[in-house]
Amino acid sequence: MSSATLINGKEKAQQLTLTIKETTAQLKKEGIVPGLAVVIIGEDPASQVYVRNKKRTAEECGFFSIQHTLNADAAQQEVLNLIQTLNQDDSIHGILVQLPLPKHLNEELITQSIIPEKDVDGFHYINIGRLAAGDIDNAFVPCTPAGCMLMIEDHLGKDLSGLQATVVGRSNIVGKPMASLLLQANATITICHSRTKDLPSVVKNSDIVVAAVGRPNMIKGDWIKPGAVVIDVGINRVSVEENGEMKSKLTGDVDFKEVSLHASAITPVPGGVGPMTIAMLMFNTLRSAKKSSVK
Ligand code: GUN
């Protein structure tokens, strides 16, 4: 059995970031500086890491980058007021509210209060609708599935006609938009979730597998069709024993060791989907800034 090609998301993300940086430098000559505002509410440690990485990459691209940190007990109206201010601020082209939110806040109301033109996360119903209708040119596509799609295209091309794709997980952030993108590329799609009967056999029929469930090492080697392309969206923190010591480690939804023996290509965790998600956020923000200049 041969081992799968590693899909190097980190390297691809660095290339993309470089291109974005160059385009940003051009745009600056026209007097436009892409602006990204990231809002974080509370102190979730994982969210703090993600937000720090987003801010760092935005600065690397040459963007104007601002972070708003609100207390975990921030009132709903305080968040909505901040978003309204950012909606009206011409120096800001992209607004992102890091999820998950503290329980007392209404996620739907907050994500839908960002104007679609600045919704670089692609969570506004207008952007979801455009993507679902196939109007990708006018939609902001959610960053994680957009990044997955670029990696799939690298290995299989832009036209996935005749290929069977399975998305494991039906979240609004990843599973559903991922399925829309694959369908748009002519793949035949199946969306699986916790109520799916005989998940291994559904996965076994698939040329493309995208795993986004948040369960460490769930997808096993013998579930994989020989030669499939496997994209692992999971970022799970687990404890593992190393040299008699317990260590915290990141692992995906895919049993990497086993699946590598069957797949033709696979993304690692970390270093796969994660960096691509951030690069796509920069791409969406740059796109928003460009659009604002042709009003
Ligand atoms: N939390 C986990 N993934 C995401 C994402 O793509 N966007 C936002 N805003 N929050 C997240």
PDB file of C-alpha atoms in Angstrom, residues 69-241:
ATOM      1  CA  THR A  69     -12.314  42.742  22.545  1.00  0.00           C
ATOM      2  CA  LEU A  70     -15.524  42.736  24.573  1.00  0.00           C
ATOM      3  CA  ASN A  71     -16.098  41.206  27.999  1.00  0.00           C
ATOM      4  CA  ALA A  72     -17.733  37.784  28.213  1.00  0.00           C
ATOM      5  CA  ASP A  73     -20.794  39.438  29.806  1.00  0.00           C
ATOM      6  CA  ALA A  74     -21.163  42.113  27.073  1.00  0.00           C
ATOM      7  CA  ALA A  75     -24.794  42.998  26.411  1.00  0.00           C
ATOM      8  CA  GLN A  76     -26.372  42.091  23.097  1.00  0.00           C
ATOM      9  CA  GLN A  77     -27.019  45.773  22.358  1.00  0.00           C
ATOM     10  CA  GLU A  78     -23.368  46.650  22.978  1.00  0.00           C
ATOM     11  CA  VAL A  79     -22.311  44.122  20.326  1.00  0.00           C
ATOM     12  CA  LEU A  80     -24.963  45.326  17.876  1.00  0.00           C
ATOM     13  CA  ASN A  81     -23.921  48.958  18.423  1.00  0.00           C
ATOM     14  CA  LEU A  82     -20.289  48.085  17.707  1.00  0.00           C
ATOM     15  CA  ILE A  83     -21.245  46.260  14.503  1.00  0.00           C
ATOM     16  CA  GLN A  84     -23.371  49.196  13.407  1.00  0.00           C
ATOM     17  CA  THR A  85     -20.406  51.531  13.887  1.00  0.00           C
ATOM     18  CA  LEU A  86     -18.166  49.176  11.879  1.00  0.00           C
ATOM     19  CA  ASN A  87     -20.839  48.827   9.167  1.00  0.00           C
ATOM     20  CA  GLN A  88     -20.702  52.593   8.687  1.00  0.00           C
ATOM     21  CA  ASP A  89     -16.914  52.946   8.907  1.00  0.00           C
ATOM     22  CA  ASP A  90     -15.443  53.452   5.406  1.00  0.00           C
ATOM     23  CA  SER A  91     -11.980  52.315   6.534  1.00  0.00           C
ATOM     24  CA  ILE A  92     -13.398  48.839   7.299  1.00  0.00           C
ATOM     25  CA  HIS A  93     -14.142  46.433   4.427  1.00  0.00           C
ATOM     26  CA  GLY A  94     -14.505  43.217   6.387  1.00  0.00           C
ATOM     27  CA  ILE A  95     -16.128  42.509   9.752  1.00  0.00           C
ATOM     28  CA  LEU A  96     -15.766  39.209  11.563  1.00  0.00           C
ATOM     29  CA  VAL A  97     -17.280  38.234  14.898  1.00  0.00           C
ATOM     30  CA  GLN A  98     -15.405  35.226  16.204  1.00  0.00           C
ATOM     31  CA  LEU A  99     -17.636  32.262  17.079  1.00  0.00           C
ATOM     32  CA  PRO A 100     -18.674  30.623  19.352  1.00  0.00           C
ATOM     33  CA  LEU A 101     -20.306  33.450  21.289  1.00  0.00           C
ATOM     34  CA  PRO A 102     -21.058  33.419  25.015  1.00  0.00           C
ATOM     35  CA  LYS A 103     -24.383  31.636  25.588  1.00  0.00           C
ATOM     36  CA  HIS A 104     -26.439  34.738  26.478  1.00  0.00           C
ATOM     37  CA  LEU A 105     -25.857  36.311  23.057  1.00  0.00           C
ATOM     38  CA  ASN A 106     -28.036  35.677  19.997  1.00  0.00           C
ATOM     39  CA  GLU A 107     -25.641  34.413  17.319  1.00  0.00           C
ATOM     40  CA  GLU A 108     -28.147  34.727  14.498  1.00  0.00           C
ATOM     41  CA  LEU A 109     -29.046  38.327  15.290  1.00  0.00           C
ATOM     42  CA  ILE A 110     -25.382  39.292  15.601  1.00  0.00           C
ATOM     43  CA  THR A 111     -24.106  37.588  12.427  1.00  0.00           C
ATOM     44  CA  GLN A 112     -27.062  38.920  10.419  1.00  0.00           C
ATOM     45  CA  SER A 113     -26.441  42.485  11.623  1.00  0.00           C
ATOM     46  CA  ILE A 114     -23.194  42.695   9.616  1.00  0.00           C
ATOM     47  CA  ILE A 115     -24.022  44.212   6.215  1.00  0.00           C
ATOM     48  CA  PRO A 116     -23.600  41.611   3.420  1.00  0.00           C
ATOM     49  CA  GLU A 117     -21.000  43.842   1.696  1.00  0.00           C
ATOM     50  CA  LYS A 118     -18.666  43.508   4.718  1.00  0.00           C
ATOM     51  CA  ASP A 119     -19.597  39.945   5.683  1.00  0.00           C
ATOM     52  CA  VAL A 120     -16.214  38.387   4.876  1.00  0.00           C
ATOM     53  CA  ASP A 121     -17.181  35.264   6.848  1.00  0.00           C
ATOM     54  CA  GLY A 122     -20.013  34.604   4.380  1.00  0.00           C
ATOM     55  CA  PHE A 123     -22.532  33.977   7.175  1.00  0.00           C
ATOM     56  CA  HIS A 124     -25.152  36.552   6.130  1.00  0.00           C
ATOM     57  CA  TYR A 125     -28.261  34.994   4.590  1.00  0.00           C
ATOM     58  CA  ILE A 126     -27.744  37.086   1.438  1.00  0.00           C
ATOM     59  CA  ASN A 127     -24.301  35.522   0.940  1.00  0.00           C
ATOM     60  CA  ILE A 128     -25.546  32.029   1.876  1.00  0.00           C
ATOM     61  CA  GLY A 129     -28.373  32.452  -0.646  1.00  0.00           C
ATOM     62  CA  ARG A 130     -26.068  33.649  -3.409  1.00  0.00           C
ATOM     63  CA  LEU A 131     -23.749  30.681  -2.853  1.00  0.00           C
ATOM     64  CA  ALA A 132     -26.658  28.227  -2.761  1.00  0.00           C
ATOM     65  CA  ALA A 133     -28.011  29.720  -6.003  1.00  0.00           C
ATOM     66  CA  GLY A 134     -24.611  29.335  -7.674  1.00  0.00           C
ATOM     67  CA  ASP A 135     -23.925  33.095  -7.831  1.00  0.00           C
ATOM     68  CA  ILE A 136     -20.422  32.664  -6.422  1.00  0.00           C
ATOM     69  CA  ASP A 137     -19.068  35.761  -8.165  1.00  0.00           C
ATOM     70  CA  ASN A 138     -21.289  37.958  -6.006  1.00  0.00           C
ATOM     71  CA  ALA A 139     -21.135  35.982  -2.763  1.00  0.00           C
ATOM     72  CA  PHE A 140     -18.657  35.961   0.061  1.00  0.00           C
ATOM     73  CA  VAL A 141     -17.955  32.265   0.470  1.00  0.00           C
ATOM     74  CA  PRO A 142     -17.249  31.042   4.043  1.00  0.00           C
ATOM     75  CA  CYS A 143     -13.477  30.859   4.494  1.00  0.00           C
ATOM     76  CA  THR A 144     -13.015  27.236   5.583  1.00  0.00           C
ATOM     77  CA  PRO A 145     -14.923  25.593   2.717  1.00  0.00           C
ATOM     78  CA  ALA A 146     -13.424  28.078   0.246  1.00  0.00           C
ATOM     79  CA  GLY A 147      -9.940  27.010   1.377  1.00  0.00           C
ATOM     80  CA  CYS A 148     -10.873  23.306   1.171  1.00  0.00           C
ATOM     81  CA  MET A 149     -12.137  23.822  -2.349  1.00  0.00           C
ATOM     82  CA  LEU A 150      -8.847  25.361  -3.515  1.00  0.00           C
ATOM     83  CA  MET A 151      -6.953  22.354  -2.180  1.00  0.00           C
ATOM     84  CA  ILE A 152      -9.367  19.931  -3.868  1.00  0.00           C
ATOM     85  CA  GLU A 153      -9.006  21.843  -7.166  1.00  0.00           C
ATOM     86  CA  ASP A 154      -5.217  21.580  -6.906  1.00  0.00           C
ATOM     87  CA  HIS A 155      -5.487  17.803  -6.959  1.00  0.00           C
ATOM     88  CA  LEU A 156      -8.510  17.151  -9.133  1.00  0.00           C
ATOM     89  CA  GLY A 157      -8.965  20.283 -11.241  1.00  0.00           C
ATOM     90  CA  LYS A 158     -11.883  22.709 -11.274  1.00  0.00           C
ATOM     91  CA  ASP A 159     -14.381  20.321 -12.848  1.00  0.00           C
ATOM     92  CA  LEU A 160     -15.400  17.460 -10.581  1.00  0.00           C
ATOM     93  CA  SER A 161     -17.849  15.902 -13.087  1.00  0.00           C
ATOM     94  CA  GLY A 162     -18.475  12.236 -12.412  1.00  0.00           C
ATOM     95  CA  LEU A 163     -16.907  12.317  -8.966  1.00  0.00           C
ATOM     96  CA  GLN A 164     -18.711  11.373  -5.788  1.00  0.00           C
ATOM     97  CA  ALA A 165     -18.068  13.776  -2.885  1.00  0.00           C
ATOM     98  CA  THR A 166     -19.104  13.222   0.705  1.00  0.00           C
ATOM     99  CA  VAL A 167     -19.182  15.920   3.354  1.00  0.00           C
ATOM    100  CA  VAL A 168     -19.306  14.573   6.886  1.00  0.00           C
ATOM    101  CA  GLY A 169     -20.931  17.262   9.051  1.00  0.00           C
ATOM    102  CA  ARG A 170     -23.798  19.640   8.273  1.00  0.00           C
ATOM    103  CA  SER A 171     -22.787  22.881  10.011  1.00  0.00           C
ATOM    104  CA  ASN A 172     -23.639  26.266   8.521  1.00  0.00           C
ATOM    105  CA  ILE A 173     -19.957  27.274   8.719  1.00  0.00           C
ATOM    106  CA  VAL A 174     -18.482  24.290   6.888  1.00  0.00           C
ATOM    107  CA  GLY A 175     -20.707  21.342   5.879  1.00  0.00           C
ATOM    108  CA  LYS A 176     -23.517  23.107   4.047  1.00  0.00           C
ATOM    109  CA  PRO A 177     -21.416  25.696   2.136  1.00  0.00           C
ATOM    110  CA  MET A 178     -18.858  22.960   1.324  1.00  0.00           C
ATOM    111  CA  ALA A 179     -21.605  20.902  -0.284  1.00  0.00           C
ATOM    112  CA  SER A 180     -22.758  23.933  -2.322  1.00  0.00           C
ATOM    113  CA  LEU A 181     -19.231  24.518  -3.629  1.00  0.00           C
ATOM    114  CA  LEU A 182     -18.734  20.866  -4.571  1.00  0.00           C
ATOM    115  CA  LEU A 183     -22.100  20.805  -6.317  1.00  0.00           C
ATOM    116  CA  GLN A 184     -21.196  23.969  -8.203  1.00  0.00           C
ATOM    117  CA  ALA A 185     -18.049  22.157  -9.414  1.00  0.00           C
ATOM    118  CA  ASN A 186     -20.272  19.340 -10.770  1.00  0.00           C
ATOM    119  CA  ALA A 187     -19.522  16.722  -8.094  1.00  0.00           C
ATOM    120  CA  THR A 188     -22.312  14.422  -6.961  1.00  0.00           C
ATOM    121  CA  ILE A 189     -22.689  15.188  -3.277  1.00  0.00           C
ATOM    122  CA  THR A 190     -23.808  13.458  -0.109  1.00  0.00           C
ATOM    123  CA  ILE A 191     -23.998  15.241   3.255  1.00  0.00           C
ATOM    124  CA  CYS A 192     -23.649  12.919   6.238  1.00  0.00           C
ATOM    125  CA  HIS A 193     -24.335  13.682   9.900  1.00  0.00           C
ATOM    126  CA  SER A 194     -24.998  12.052  13.254  1.00  0.00           C
ATOM    127  CA  ARG A 195     -28.260  10.481  12.001  1.00  0.00           C
ATOM    128  CA  THR A 196     -26.733   8.949   8.871  1.00  0.00           C
ATOM    129  CA  LYS A 197     -27.100   5.175   8.627  1.00  0.00           C
ATOM    130  CA  ASP A 198     -23.899   3.212   7.958  1.00  0.00           C
ATOM    131  CA  LEU A 199     -21.537   6.170   7.571  1.00  0.00           C
ATOM    132  CA  PRO A 200     -18.503   3.991   6.696  1.00  0.00           C
ATOM    133  CA  SER A 201     -20.177   2.584   3.597  1.00  0.00           C
ATOM    134  CA  VAL A 202     -21.251   6.044   2.381  1.00  0.00           C
ATOM    135  CA  VAL A 203     -17.693   7.323   2.797  1.00  0.00           C
ATOM    136  CA  LYS A 204     -16.343   4.211   1.079  1.00  0.00           C
ATOM    137  CA  ASN A 205     -18.123   5.216  -2.160  1.00  0.00           C
ATOM    138  CA  SER A 206     -16.530   8.654  -2.238  1.00  0.00           C
ATOM    139  CA  ASP A 207     -13.777  10.066  -4.427  1.00  0.00           C
ATOM    140  CA  ILE A 208     -13.656  13.170  -2.221  1.00  0.00           C
ATOM    141  CA  VAL A 209     -14.205  13.147   1.535  1.00  0.00           C
ATOM    142  CA  VAL A 210     -14.452  16.325   3.610  1.00  0.00           C
ATOM    143  CA  ALA A 211     -14.600  15.637   7.337  1.00  0.00           C
ATOM    144  CA  ALA A 212     -15.989  18.438   9.534  1.00  0.00           C
ATOM    145  CA  VAL A 213     -17.500  16.886  12.631  1.00  0.00           C
ATOM    146  CA  GLY A 214     -15.185  17.734  15.523  1.00  0.00           C
ATOM    147  CA  ARG A 215     -14.571  14.133  16.609  1.00  0.00           C
ATOM    148  CA  PRO A 216     -10.900  13.152  16.854  1.00  0.00           C
ATOM    149  CA  ASN A 217      -9.742  10.406  14.450  1.00  0.00           C
ATOM    150  CA  MET A 218     -13.290   9.331  13.595  1.00  0.00           C
ATOM    151  CA  ILE A 219     -12.752   8.556   9.883  1.00  0.00           C
ATOM    152  CA  LYS A 220     -10.893   5.245   9.656  1.00  0.00           C
ATOM    153  CA  GLY A 221      -8.612   3.798   6.992  1.00  0.00           C
ATOM    154  CA  ASP A 222     -10.954   1.012   5.889  1.00  0.00           C
ATOM    155  CA  TRP A 223     -13.740   3.583   5.231  1.00  0.00           C
ATOM    156  CA  ILE A 224     -11.702   5.102   2.397  1.00  0.00           C
ATOM    157  CA  LYS A 225     -12.034   4.285  -1.296  1.00  0.00           C
ATOM    158  CA  PRO A 226      -8.536   3.660  -2.694  1.00  0.00           C
ATOM    159  CA  GLY A 227      -7.233   6.884  -4.240  1.00  0.00           C
ATOM    160  CA  ALA A 228      -9.747   9.234  -2.600  1.00  0.00           C
ATOM    161  CA  VAL A 229      -8.832  12.838  -1.762  1.00  0.00           C
ATOM    162  CA  VAL A 230      -9.394  13.465   1.950  1.00  0.00           C
ATOM    163  CA  ILE A 231      -9.769  16.919   3.504  1.00  0.00           C
ATOM    164  CA  ASP A 232      -9.690  17.083   7.285  1.00  0.00           C
ATOM    165  CA  VAL A 233     -11.386  20.158   8.756  1.00  0.00           C
ATOM    166  CA  GLY A 234     -11.279  18.923  12.367  1.00  0.00           C
ATOM    167  CA  ILE A 235      -9.130  20.731  14.916  1.00  0.00           C
ATOM    168  CA  ASN A 236      -9.440  18.699  18.111  1.00  0.00           C
ATOM    169  CA  ARG A 237      -7.260  19.123  21.173  1.00  0.00           C
ATOM    170  CA  VAL A 238      -6.441  15.743  22.715  1.00  0.00           C
ATOM    171  CA  SER A 239      -4.123  14.443  25.427  1.00  0.00           C
ATOM    172  CA  VAL A 240      -1.527  11.922  24.294  1.00  0.00           C
ATOM    173  CA  GLU A 241       1.216  10.107  26.127  1.00  0.00           C
TER     174      GLU A 241
END
